[in-house]
Coordinates of N, CA and C in Angstrom, one line a residue:
M93 N -53.2 -0.3 -6.5 CA -52.4 0.9 -6.2 C -51.9 0.9 -4.8
K94 N -52.8 0.5 -3.8 CA -52.4 0.4 -2.4 C -51.2 -0.5 -2.2
K95 N -51.3 -1.7 -2.8 CA -50.2 -2.7 -2.7 C -48.9 -2.1 -3.2
L96 N -49.0 -1.4 -4.4 CA -47.8 -0.9 -5.0 C -47.2 0.2 -4.0
T97 N -48.0 1.0 -3.5 CA -47.5 2.1 -2.6 C -46.8 1.5 -1.4
V98 N -47.4 0.4 -0.8 CA -46.8 -0.3 0.4 C -45.4 -0.8 0.0
V99 N -45.3 -1.4 -1.2 CA -44.0 -2.0 -1.6 C -43.0 -0.9 -1.7
I100 N -43.3 0.2 -2.3 CA -42.4 1.3 -2.5 C -41.9 1.8 -1.1
I101 N -42.8 2.0 -0.2 CA -42.4 2.4 1.2 C -41.5 1.4 1.8
V102 N -41.9 0.2 1.8 CA -41.0 -0.9 2.4 C -39.7 -0.9 1.8
S103 N -39.6 -0.9 0.4 CA -38.3 -1.0 -0.3 C -37.5 0.2 0.1
S104 N -38.0 1.4 0.2 CA -37.3 2.6 0.5 C -36.7 2.4 1.9
A105 N -37.6 1.9 2.9 CA -37.1 1.7 4.2 C -36.0 0.8 4.3
L106 N -36.1 -0.3 3.5 CA -35.0 -1.3 3.6 C -33.7 -0.7 3.0
F107 N -33.9 0.1 1.9 CA -32.7 0.7 1.3 C -32.0 1.6 2.3
L108 N -32.8 2.4 3.0 CA -32.2 3.3 4.0 C -31.6 2.6 5.2
A109 N -32.3 1.5 5.6 CA -31.7 0.7 6.7 C -30.4 0.0 6.3
G110 N -30.3 -0.4 5.0 CA -29.1 -1.0 4.5 C -28.0 0.0 4.6
K111 N -28.2 1.2 4.1 CA -27.2 2.3 4.1 C -26.7 2.6 5.6
L112 N -27.7 2.7 6.5 CA -27.3 2.9 7.9 C -26.5 1.8 8.5
T113 N -26.9 0.5 8.1 CA -26.2 -0.6 8.6 C -24.8 -0.6 8.1
A114 N -24.6 -0.3 6.8 CA -23.2 -0.3 6.2 C -22.4 0.8 6.9
Q115 N -23.0 1.9 7.3 CA -22.2 3.0 7.9 C -21.8 2.5 9.3
V116 N -22.7 1.9 10.0 CA -22.4 1.4 11.4 C -21.3 0.3 11.4
K117 N -21.3 -0.5 10.4 CA -20.4 -1.6 10.3 C -19.0 -1.1 10.0
R118 N -18.8 0.0 9.3 CA -17.4 0.4 9.0 C -17.0 1.4 10.0
K119 N -16.0 1.0 10.8 CA -15.5 1.8 11.9 C -14.0 2.1 11.8
L120 N -13.6 3.3 12.0 CA -12.2 3.7 12.0 C -11.5 3.0 13.2
V121 N -10.5 2.1 12.9 CA -9.9 1.3 13.9 C -8.4 1.7 14.1
W122 N -7.8 2.4 13.1 CA -6.4 2.8 13.2 C -6.2 3.9 12.2
S123 N -5.4 4.9 12.6 CA -5.1 6.0 11.7 C -3.9 6.8 12.1
D124 N -3.3 7.5 11.2 CA -2.3 8.5 11.5 C -2.6 9.7 10.6
E125 N -2.9 10.8 11.2 CA -3.2 12.0 10.4 C -2.0 12.9 10.2
F126 N -0.9 12.5 10.9 CA 0.4 13.3 10.8 C 0.3 14.7 11.2
N127 N -0.4 14.9 12.3 CA -0.6 16.3 12.8 C 0.4 16.6 13.9
Y128 N 1.6 16.2 13.7 CA 2.7 16.4 14.6 C 4.0 16.7 13.8
Q129 N 5.1 16.8 14.5 CA 6.4 17.1 13.8 C 7.4 16.1 14.3
G130 N 8.4 15.8 13.4 CA 9.5 14.9 13.8 C 9.5 13.5 13.3
L131 N 10.0 12.6 14.0 CA 10.0 11.2 13.6 C 8.5 10.7 13.5
P132 N 8.3 9.7 12.7 CA 6.9 9.0 12.7 C 6.6 8.5 14.1
D133 N 5.4 8.5 14.4 CA 4.9 8.1 15.8 C 5.3 6.6 16.0
S134 N 6.2 6.4 17.0 CA 6.7 5.1 17.3 C 5.7 4.1 17.9
A135 N 4.5 4.6 18.3 CA 3.4 3.8 18.7 C 2.7 3.1 17.5
K136 N 2.9 3.7 16.3 CA 2.2 3.2 15.1 C 3.1 2.7 14.1
W137 N 4.4 3.1 14.1 CA 5.3 2.8 13.0 C 6.6 2.2 13.5
G138 N 7.0 1.1 12.8 CA 8.4 0.6 13.0 C 9.1 0.7 11.7
Y139 N 10.3 0.1 11.6 CA 11.2 0.2 10.4 C 11.7 -1.2 10.0
D140 N 11.7 -1.4 8.7 CA 12.6 -2.5 8.2 C 13.9 -1.8 7.9
V141 N 15.0 -2.4 8.3 CA 16.3 -1.8 8.2 C 17.3 -2.8 7.4
G142 N 18.1 -2.2 6.6 CA 19.1 -3.0 5.9 C 19.3 -2.7 4.5
G143 N 20.3 -3.3 3.9 CA 20.6 -3.1 2.5 C 21.0 -4.3 1.7
H144 N 20.3 -5.4 2.0 CA 20.6 -6.7 1.3 C 19.9 -6.9 0.0
G145 N 19.3 -5.9 -0.5 CA 18.6 -6.0 -1.8 C 17.2 -6.3 -1.8
W146 N 16.7 -6.8 -0.6 CA 15.3 -7.1 -0.4 C 14.6 -8.0 -1.4
G147 N 15.4 -8.9 -1.9 CA 14.9 -9.9 -2.9 C 14.8 -9.4 -4.3
N148 N 15.1 -8.2 -4.5 CA 15.0 -7.6 -5.9 C 16.2 -6.9 -6.4
H149 N 17.4 -7.1 -5.7 CA 18.6 -6.4 -6.0 C 18.5 -4.9 -6.0
E150 N 17.7 -4.4 -5.0 CA 17.6 -3.0 -4.9 C 18.9 -2.3 -4.4
L151 N 19.0 -1.0 -4.6 CA 20.3 -0.3 -4.3 C 20.3 0.4 -3.0
Q152 N 19.1 0.7 -2.4 CA 19.1 1.5 -1.2 C 19.4 0.8 0.1
Y153 N 19.8 1.5 1.1 CA 19.9 1.0 2.5 C 18.8 1.7 3.2
Y154 N 17.9 0.9 3.8 CA 16.8 1.4 4.6 C 17.3 1.7 6.0
T155 N 17.1 3.0 6.4 CA 17.6 3.4 7.7 C 16.5 3.4 8.8
S156 N 16.8 3.6 10.0 CA 15.9 3.7 11.1 C 16.0 5.0 11.9
K157 N 14.9 5.6 12.2 CA 14.9 6.8 13.0 C 15.9 7.9 12.5
K158 N 15.9 8.1 11.2 CA 16.7 9.1 10.6 C 15.8 10.0 9.9
T159 N 15.7 11.3 10.4 CA 14.7 12.2 9.8 C 15.0 12.6 8.4
E160 N 16.2 12.4 7.9 CA 16.5 12.7 6.5 C 15.7 11.7 5.6
N161 N 15.4 10.5 6.1 CA 14.7 9.5 5.3 C 13.2 9.3 5.7
A162 N 12.8 9.7 6.9 CA 11.4 9.5 7.3 C 11.2 10.6 8.4
R163 N 10.2 11.4 8.1 CA 9.9 12.5 9.1 C 8.4 13.0 8.8
V164 N 7.9 13.7 9.8 CA 6.6 14.3 9.7 C 6.8 15.8 9.8
E165 N 6.3 16.5 8.8 CA 6.4 18.0 8.7 C 5.2 18.5 7.9
N166 N 4.7 19.7 8.4 CA 3.6 20.4 7.7 C 2.4 19.5 7.4
G167 N 2.1 18.5 8.4 CA 0.9 17.7 8.2 C 1.1 16.5 7.3
H168 N 2.3 16.2 6.9 CA 2.6 15.1 6.0 C 3.7 14.2 6.5
L169 N 3.6 12.9 6.3 CA 4.7 12.0 6.4 C 5.5 12.1 5.1
I170 N 6.8 12.3 5.3 CA 7.8 12.4 4.2 C 8.7 11.2 4.2
I171 N 8.6 10.3 3.2 CA 9.6 9.3 3.0 C 10.5 9.7 1.9
E172 N 11.8 9.8 2.2 CA 12.7 10.4 1.2 C 13.9 9.5 0.9
A173 N 14.1 9.2 -0.4 CA 15.2 8.4 -0.9 C 16.3 9.4 -1.3
R174 N 17.5 9.2 -0.8 CA 18.6 10.2 -1.0 C 19.8 9.5 -1.7
K175 N 20.5 10.3 -2.5 CA 21.8 9.9 -3.1 C 22.9 10.2 -2.1
E176 N 23.2 9.2 -1.3 CA 24.3 9.4 -0.3 C 24.8 8.1 0.1
T177 N 26.1 8.0 0.4 CA 26.8 6.8 0.7 C 26.4 6.3 2.1
N178 N 26.0 5.0 2.2 CA 25.7 4.4 3.4 C 26.4 3.0 3.4
G179 N 27.6 2.9 3.9 CA 28.4 1.7 3.8 C 28.7 1.5 2.3
Q180 N 28.3 0.3 1.8 CA 28.5 0.0 0.4 C 27.4 0.5 -0.5
H181 N 26.4 1.2 0.0 CA 25.3 1.6 -0.7 C 25.3 3.1 -1.1
A182 N 24.9 3.4 -2.3 CA 24.9 4.7 -2.8 C 23.7 5.5 -2.5
Y183 N 22.6 4.8 -2.0 CA 21.3 5.5 -1.7 C 20.8 5.1 -0.3
S184 N 20.1 6.0 0.3 CA 19.4 5.7 1.5 C 17.9 5.9 1.3
S185 N 17.1 5.3 2.2 CA 15.7 5.5 2.1 C 15.1 4.9 3.4
A186 N 13.7 4.8 3.4 CA 13.1 4.3 4.6 C 11.9 3.4 4.2
R187 N 11.7 2.4 5.0 CA 10.6 1.5 4.8 C 9.9 1.3 6.2
L188 N 8.7 2.0 6.3 CA 7.9 2.1 7.5 C 6.9 0.9 7.5
V189 N 6.8 0.3 8.7 CA 5.9 -0.9 8.8 C 5.0 -0.7 10.1
T190 N 3.8 -1.2 10.0 CA 2.9 -1.2 11.2 C 2.9 -2.6 11.9
K191 N 3.8 -3.5 11.5 CA 3.7 -4.8 12.1 C 3.9 -4.7 13.7
G192 N 3.0 -5.4 14.4 CA 3.0 -5.4 15.8 C 2.4 -4.2 16.4
K193 N 2.0 -3.2 15.6 CA 1.4 -1.9 16.0 C 0.1 -1.7 15.3
G194 N -0.1 -2.4 14.1 CA -1.3 -2.3 13.3 C -1.3 -3.5 12.4
D195 N -2.1 -4.5 12.8 CA -2.2 -5.8 12.1 C -3.7 -6.1 12.0
W196 N -4.2 -6.3 10.7 CA -5.6 -6.5 10.5 C -5.9 -7.6 9.6
T197 N -7.1 -8.2 9.9 CA -7.7 -9.2 8.9 C -9.0 -8.6 8.4
Y198 N -9.0 -8.3 7.1 CA -10.1 -7.7 6.4 C -10.2 -6.2 6.8
G199 N -10.9 -5.4 5.9 CA -11.1 -4.0 6.2 C -10.9 -3.2 5.0
H200 N -10.9 -1.9 5.2 CA -10.8 -0.9 4.2 C -9.6 0.0 4.6
I201 N -8.7 0.3 3.7 CA -7.6 1.2 4.0 C -7.5 2.3 2.9
D202 N -7.3 3.5 3.4 CA -7.1 4.7 2.6 C -5.8 5.3 2.9
V203 N -5.0 5.5 1.9 CA -3.7 6.2 2.0 C -3.7 7.4 1.0
R204 N -3.7 8.6 1.5 CA -3.7 9.8 0.6 C -2.2 10.2 0.4
A205 N -1.7 10.1 -0.9 CA -0.3 10.3 -1.1 C 0.0 11.0 -2.4
R206 N 1.2 11.6 -2.4 CA 1.7 12.1 -3.7 C 3.1 11.4 -3.9
L207 N 3.3 11.0 -5.1 CA 4.4 10.0 -5.4 C 5.6 10.8 -5.9
P208 N 6.8 10.2 -5.7 CA 8.0 10.7 -6.3 C 8.1 10.5 -7.8
K209 N 9.0 11.3 -8.5 CA 9.1 11.2 -9.9 C 10.6 11.0 -10.2
G210 N 10.8 10.2 -11.3 CA 12.2 10.0 -11.7 C 12.6 8.6 -12.0
T211 N 13.3 8.3 -13.0 CA 13.7 7.0 -13.4 C 14.6 6.4 -12.2
G212 N 14.2 5.2 -11.8 CA 14.9 4.5 -10.7 C 14.2 4.5 -9.4
T213 N 13.1 5.4 -9.3 CA 12.3 5.4 -8.1 C 11.3 4.4 -8.1
W214 N 11.0 3.8 -7.0 CA 10.0 2.7 -6.9 C 9.2 2.8 -5.6
P215 N 8.3 3.7 -5.5 CA 7.5 3.8 -4.2 C 6.4 2.7 -4.2
A216 N 6.0 2.4 -3.0 CA 5.0 1.4 -2.8 C 4.2 1.6 -1.5
I217 N 2.9 1.3 -1.6 CA 2.0 1.2 -0.5 C 1.5 -0.2 -0.5
W218 N 1.8 -1.1 0.5 CA 1.5 -2.5 0.3 C 1.3 -3.2 1.7
M219 N 1.0 -4.5 1.6 CA 0.8 -5.2 2.8 C 1.5 -6.6 2.8
L220 N 2.0 -7.1 3.9 CA 2.5 -8.4 4.0 C 1.8 -9.1 5.2
S221 N 1.8 -10.4 5.2 CA 1.3 -11.2 6.3 C 2.2 -10.9 7.6
S222 N 1.5 -10.8 8.7 CA 2.2 -10.6 10.0 C 2.7 -11.9 10.6
A223 N 2.7 -13.0 9.8 CA 3.2 -14.3 10.3 C 4.7 -14.2 10.6
N224 N 5.1 -14.9 11.6 CA 6.5 -14.9 12.0 C 7.0 -16.4 12.3
P225 N 7.9 -16.9 11.5 CA 8.5 -16.2 10.4 C 7.6 -16.1 9.1
L226 N 7.9 -15.1 8.3 CA 7.2 -14.9 7.1 C 7.7 -15.8 6.0
K227 N 6.8 -16.5 5.3 CA 7.2 -17.3 4.1 C 6.6 -16.7 2.9
W228 N 7.4 -16.2 2.0 CA 6.9 -15.6 0.8 C 7.2 -16.5 -0.4
P229 N 6.2 -16.6 -1.3 CA 4.9 -15.9 -1.4 C 3.8 -16.6 -0.7
D230 N 4.1 -17.7 0.0 CA 3.1 -18.6 0.5 C 2.1 -17.8 1.5
D231 N 2.7 -16.8 2.2 CA 1.8 -16.1 3.2 C 1.1 -14.9 2.5
G232 N 1.5 -14.6 1.3 CA 0.7 -13.6 0.6 C 1.3 -12.2 0.6
E233 N 1.0 -11.4 -0.4 CA 1.3 -10.0 -0.5 C 0.2 -9.2 -1.2
I234 N -0.1 -8.1 -0.7 CA -1.1 -7.2 -1.3 C -0.5 -5.9 -1.6
D235 N -0.4 -5.6 -2.9 CA 0.2 -4.3 -3.4 C -0.9 -3.3 -3.7
I236 N -1.1 -2.4 -2.8 CA -2.2 -1.4 -3.0 C -1.8 -0.4 -4.1
M237 N -0.5 0.0 -4.1 CA 0.0 0.9 -5.1 C 1.5 0.7 -5.3
E238 N 1.9 0.5 -6.5 CA 3.3 0.6 -6.9 C 3.5 1.4 -8.1
H239 N 4.6 2.1 -8.2 CA 4.9 3.0 -9.3 C 6.4 3.0 -9.6
V240 N 6.7 2.7 -10.9 CA 8.1 2.7 -11.3 C 8.4 3.9 -12.1
G241 N 9.4 4.6 -11.8 CA 9.7 6.0 -12.3 C 9.9 6.0 -13.8
Y242 N 10.3 4.9 -14.4 CA 10.5 4.9 -15.9 C 9.2 4.8 -16.6
N243 N 8.1 4.6 -15.9 CA 6.8 4.5 -16.5 C 5.9 5.4 -15.8
Q244 N 6.2 6.7 -15.9 CA 5.6 7.8 -15.1 C 4.0 7.8 -15.3
G245 N 3.3 7.8 -14.2 CA 1.9 7.9 -14.2 C 1.1 6.6 -14.3
V246 N 1.8 5.5 -14.4 CA 1.1 4.2 -14.5 C 1.2 3.6 -13.1
I247 N 0.0 3.4 -12.5 CA -0.1 2.8 -11.2 C -0.5 1.3 -11.3
H248 N 0.2 0.5 -10.5 CA 0.1 -0.9 -10.5 C -0.6 -1.4 -9.2
A249 N -1.4 -2.4 -9.3 CA -2.0 -3.1 -8.1 C -1.8 -4.6 -8.3
S250 N -1.5 -5.4 -7.3 CA -1.3 -6.8 -7.5 C -1.6 -7.5 -6.2
A251 N -1.9 -8.8 -6.4 CA -1.9 -9.8 -5.2 C -1.0 -10.9 -5.5
H252 N -0.2 -11.3 -4.6 CA 0.7 -12.4 -4.8 C 0.4 -13.6 -3.8
T253 N 0.5 -14.8 -4.3 CA 0.3 -16.0 -3.5 C 1.2 -17.1 -4.1
R254 N 1.2 -18.2 -3.4 CA 2.1 -19.3 -3.9 C 1.6 -19.7 -5.3
K255 N 0.3 -19.7 -5.6 CA -0.2 -20.1 -6.9 C -0.1 -19.0 -7.9
Y256 N -0.2 -17.7 -7.5 CA -0.2 -16.6 -8.4 C 0.9 -15.6 -8.0
F257 N 2.0 -15.6 -8.7 CA 3.1 -14.6 -8.5 C 4.0 -14.5 -9.7
H258 N 4.7 -13.4 -9.8 CA 5.4 -13.0 -11.0 C 6.5 -14.0 -11.5
S259 N 7.2 -14.6 -10.5 CA 8.3 -15.4 -10.9 C 7.9 -16.7 -11.7
I260 N 6.6 -17.1 -11.6 CA 6.2 -18.2 -12.4 C 5.2 -17.8 -13.4
G261 N 5.1 -16.5 -13.6 CA 4.3 -15.9 -14.7 C 2.8 -16.0 -14.5
T262 N 2.3 -16.2 -13.3 CA 0.9 -16.3 -13.1 C 0.3 -15.1 -12.3
Q263 N 1.1 -14.1 -12.2 CA 0.7 -12.9 -11.3 C -0.7 -12.4 -11.7
K264 N -1.4 -11.9 -10.7 CA -2.7 -11.2 -10.8 C -2.4 -9.7 -10.6
T265 N -2.6 -8.9 -11.6 CA -2.2 -7.5 -11.5 C -3.0 -6.7 -12.5
A266 N -3.0 -5.4 -12.2 CA -3.7 -4.4 -13.1 C -3.1 -3.1 -13.0
T267 N -3.3 -2.3 -14.0 CA -2.7 -0.9 -14.0 C -3.8 0.1 -14.4
T268 N -3.5 1.3 -14.0 CA -4.4 2.5 -14.4 C -3.5 3.7 -14.5
L269 N -3.9 4.6 -15.3 CA -3.1 5.8 -15.5 C -3.6 7.0 -14.7
I270 N -2.7 7.5 -13.9 CA -2.9 8.7 -13.1 C -1.8 9.7 -13.5
P271 N -2.0 10.5 -14.5 CA -0.9 11.3 -15.1 C -0.3 12.3 -14.1
D272 N -1.1 12.8 -13.1 CA -0.6 13.8 -12.2 C -0.2 13.2 -10.8
C273 N 0.1 11.9 -10.8 CA 0.3 11.3 -9.5 C 1.5 11.9 -8.7
S274 N 2.4 12.6 -9.4 CA 3.6 13.2 -8.7 C 3.4 14.7 -8.5
E275 N 2.3 15.2 -9.0 CA 2.0 16.6 -8.8 C 0.8 16.8 -7.8
S276 N -0.1 15.8 -7.7 CA -1.3 15.9 -6.9 C -1.4 14.7 -6.0
F277 N -2.1 15.0 -4.8 CA -2.4 13.9 -3.9 C -3.6 13.1 -4.5
H278 N -3.5 11.7 -4.3 CA -4.6 10.8 -4.6 C -4.8 9.8 -3.5
V279 N -6.0 9.3 -3.4 CA -6.3 8.3 -2.3 C -6.2 6.9 -2.9
Y280 N -5.2 6.2 -2.4 CA -5.0 4.8 -2.8 C -5.6 3.9 -1.8
S281 N -6.6 3.0 -2.2 CA -7.4 2.3 -1.3 C -7.4 0.8 -1.5
L282 N -7.7 0.1 -0.4 CA -7.9 -1.4 -0.5 C -9.2 -1.7 0.2
D283 N -10.1 -2.5 -0.5 CA -11.2 -3.2 0.1 C -10.9 -4.6 0.2
W284 N -11.0 -5.2 1.4 CA -10.6 -6.6 1.6 C -11.6 -7.3 2.5
D285 N -12.1 -8.4 2.0 CA -13.0 -9.2 2.9 C -12.7 -10.7 2.6
A286 N -13.5 -11.6 3.0 CA -13.3 -13.0 2.9 C -13.4 -13.5 1.5
E287 N -14.0 -12.7 0.6 CA -14.2 -13.1 -0.8 C -13.4 -12.4 -1.8
N288 N -13.1 -11.1 -1.5 CA -12.5 -10.3 -2.6 C -11.4 -9.3 -2.0
I289 N -10.4 -9.0 -2.8 CA -9.5 -7.9 -2.6 C -9.7 -7.0 -3.8
T290 N -10.0 -5.7 -3.5 CA -10.2 -4.7 -4.6 C -9.3 -3.5 -4.3
M291 N -8.7 -3.0 -5.3 CA -7.9 -1.8 -5.2 C -8.6 -0.6 -5.9
L292 N -8.5 0.6 -5.3 CA -9.2 1.7 -5.8 C -8.3 2.9 -5.8
I293 N -8.5 3.9 -6.7 CA -7.9 5.2 -6.6 C -9.0 6.3 -6.6
D294 N -9.0 7.1 -5.6 CA -10.0 8.1 -5.5 C -11.4 7.5 -5.6
G295 N -11.6 6.4 -5.0 CA -12.9 5.7 -4.9 C -13.3 4.9 -6.2
K296 N -12.4 4.9 -7.2 CA -12.7 4.1 -8.4 C -11.9 2.8 -8.5
A297 N -12.6 1.7 -8.5 CA -12.0 0.4 -8.5 C -11.3 0.1 -9.9
Y298 N -10.1 -0.5 -9.8 CA -9.5 -0.9 -11.1 C -8.8 -2.3 -11.0
F299 N -8.8 -2.9 -9.8 CA -8.3 -4.3 -9.7 C -9.1 -5.1 -8.7
S300 N -9.3 -6.3 -9.0 CA -10.0 -7.2 -8.1 C -9.5 -8.6 -8.2
F301 N -9.3 -9.2 -7.0 CA -8.8 -10.6 -6.9 C -9.7 -11.3 -6.0
K302 N -10.3 -12.5 -6.6 CA -11.3 -13.2 -5.9 C -10.8 -14.4 -5.2
N303 N -11.4 -14.8 -4.1 CA -11.2 -16.1 -3.4 C -11.8 -17.2 -4.2
E304 N -11.0 -18.1 -4.8 CA -11.5 -19.2 -5.5 C -11.8 -20.4 -4.7
H305 N -11.5 -20.3 -3.4 CA -11.8 -21.4 -2.4 C -11.2 -22.7 -2.8
S306 N -9.9 -22.6 -3.2 CA -9.1 -23.8 -3.5 C -8.0 -24.0 -2.5
G307 N -7.9 -23.2 -1.4 CA -6.9 -23.5 -0.4 C -5.9 -22.3 -0.3
K308 N -5.0 -22.4 0.7 CA -4.0 -21.4 1.0 C -3.2 -21.0 -0.2
E309 N -2.8 -21.9 -1.1 CA -2.0 -21.6 -2.2 C -2.5 -20.4 -3.1
A310 N -3.9 -20.3 -3.1 CA -4.5 -19.3 -3.9 C -5.1 -18.2 -3.0
W311 N -5.3 -18.4 -1.7 CA -5.9 -17.4 -0.9 C -5.4 -17.5 0.5
P312 N -4.2 -16.9 0.8 CA -3.7 -16.8 2.2 C -4.2 -15.6 2.9
F313 N -5.2 -14.9 2.4 CA -5.6 -13.6 2.9 C -6.7 -13.7 4.0
N314 N -6.6 -14.7 4.9 CA -7.6 -14.9 5.9 C -7.0 -14.8 7.3
K315 N -5.9 -14.0 7.4 CA -5.2 -13.8 8.6 C -4.6 -12.4 8.7
P316 N -4.0 -12.0 9.8 CA -3.6 -10.6 10.0 C -2.4 -10.2 9.0
F317 N -2.6 -9.0 8.4 CA -1.6 -8.4 7.6 C -1.2 -7.0 8.2
H318 N -0.1 -6.5 7.8 CA 0.3 -5.2 8.2 C 0.7 -4.3 7.0
L319 N 0.8 -3.0 7.2 CA 1.0 -2.1 6.1 C 2.5 -1.7 6.0
L320 N 2.9 -1.5 4.8 CA 4.3 -1.0 4.6 C 4.2 0.2 3.6
L321 N 5.1 1.2 3.9 CA 5.2 2.4 3.0 C 6.7 2.6 2.8
N322 N 7.1 2.7 1.5 CA 8.6 2.8 1.3 C 8.8 3.4 -0.1
I323 N 10.1 3.8 -0.3 CA 10.6 4.1 -1.6 C 11.9 3.2 -1.8
A324 N 11.8 2.3 -2.8 CA 13.0 1.6 -3.2 C 13.7 2.3 -4.3
V325 N 15.0 2.0 -4.5 CA 15.8 2.6 -5.6 C 16.3 1.5 -6.5
G326 N 16.1 1.6 -7.8 CA 16.6 0.6 -8.7 C 15.9 -0.8 -8.5
G327 N 16.6 -1.8 -8.6 CA 16.1 -3.2 -8.5 C 15.7 -3.8 -9.8
D328 N 15.3 -5.1 -9.7 CA 14.9 -5.9 -10.8 C 13.8 -5.2 -11.7
W329 N 12.9 -4.6 -11.0 CA 11.8 -3.9 -11.8 C 12.0 -2.4 -11.8
G330 N 12.2 -1.8 -10.7 CA 12.4 -0.3 -10.6 C 13.6 0.2 -11.4
G331 N 14.6 -0.7 -11.5 CA 15.8 -0.2 -12.2 C 16.0 -0.8 -13.6
Q332 N 15.0 -1.3 -14.2 CA 15.1 -1.9 -15.5 C 15.6 -0.9 -16.6
K333 N 15.4 0.4 -16.4 CA 15.9 1.4 -17.3 C 16.9 2.3 -16.6
G334 N 17.6 1.8 -15.6 CA 18.7 2.5 -15.0 C 18.1 3.4 -13.9
V335 N 19.0 4.2 -13.3 CA 18.7 5.1 -12.2 C 19.2 6.5 -12.5
D336 N 18.3 7.5 -12.5 CA 18.7 8.8 -12.8 C 19.1 9.5 -11.5
E337 N 20.4 9.7 -11.3 CA 20.9 10.3 -10.1 C 20.3 11.7 -9.8
K338 N 20.0 12.4 -10.9 CA 19.4 13.7 -10.7 C 18.0 13.7 -10.2
A339 N 17.4 12.6 -10.1 CA 16.0 12.5 -9.5 C 16.0 12.5 -8.0
F340 N 17.2 12.5 -7.4 CA 17.2 12.4 -5.9 C 17.7 13.7 -5.3
P341 N 17.2 14.1 -4.2 CA 16.3 13.3 -3.3 C 14.9 13.2 -3.9
A342 N 14.3 12.1 -3.6 CA 12.9 11.8 -4.1 C 12.0 11.5 -3.0
K343 N 10.8 12.2 -2.9 CA 10.0 12.1 -1.8 C 8.6 11.5 -2.1
M344 N 8.1 10.6 -1.2 CA 6.7 10.3 -1.2 C 6.1 11.0 0.0
E345 N 5.0 11.8 -0.3 CA 4.4 12.5 0.8 C 3.0 11.9 1.1
V346 N 2.8 11.6 2.4 CA 1.5 10.9 2.8 C 0.7 11.9 3.7
D347 N -0.5 12.2 3.3 CA -1.3 13.1 4.0 C -2.0 12.4 5.2
Y348 N -2.5 11.2 5.0 CA -3.1 10.4 6.1 C -3.1 8.9 5.7
V349 N -3.2 8.1 6.7 CA -3.5 6.6 6.6 C -4.7 6.3 7.5
R350 N -5.7 5.7 7.0 CA -6.9 5.4 7.7 C -7.3 3.9 7.5
V351 N -7.6 3.2 8.5 CA -8.0 1.8 8.4 C -9.3 1.7 9.1
Y352 N -10.3 1.1 8.3 CA -11.6 0.8 8.8 C -11.9 -0.7 8.8
Q353 N -12.8 -1.1 9.7 CA -13.2 -2.4 9.8 C -14.7 -2.5 10.1

């Protein structure tokens, strides 16, 4: 009995020590709580700008420093796609990026957001390599959350590499149903280390991509990546069932972004 008692005490101590160690190891390294007003904080966010289709024949023109498309109000970041003429484009939107202001190798990311609703909307929370120049898909892509409006409530997570991507039919992806994603805020998360990429919603994992240790073609995720937040309009995927003009303006609201390492 004495030996058993000692084992229990030691095991409990090790368990508690492990929990404390895990807490010490995870440190908040970057965040935006959106507790201000106006344009997104320029020390944390930049913009991808233009209307060349972004590789998917998308319809929007991404603007820069235009509060109609990206602003902070009432404690939330608002990204808004609008039905308005911008040159040859019938829609405007914003694509915010942390490149050069927030670039990380491994960690945990939480983005608490409420998604837009409507056929033709295509919001995304995702990551690209910070390599310059970027070579896609060789340098990799991590899709923490994608939602296409014609399939309301279905959330997609994916990892793209030269070996695994949609154009050659080898993509690694998963879906889960969040019926109230456009009515309520949910936390869309990424866990990323040298062995695994895992996506979670409200702490529940639903997608995992493992390092098979076969080289960069399968795992380019050992270098800095940055975060992107955007709403696309139409495109090869988002526009498969057309675009409902009455769905615009369409907003993605972000309560916070937190990055831990």
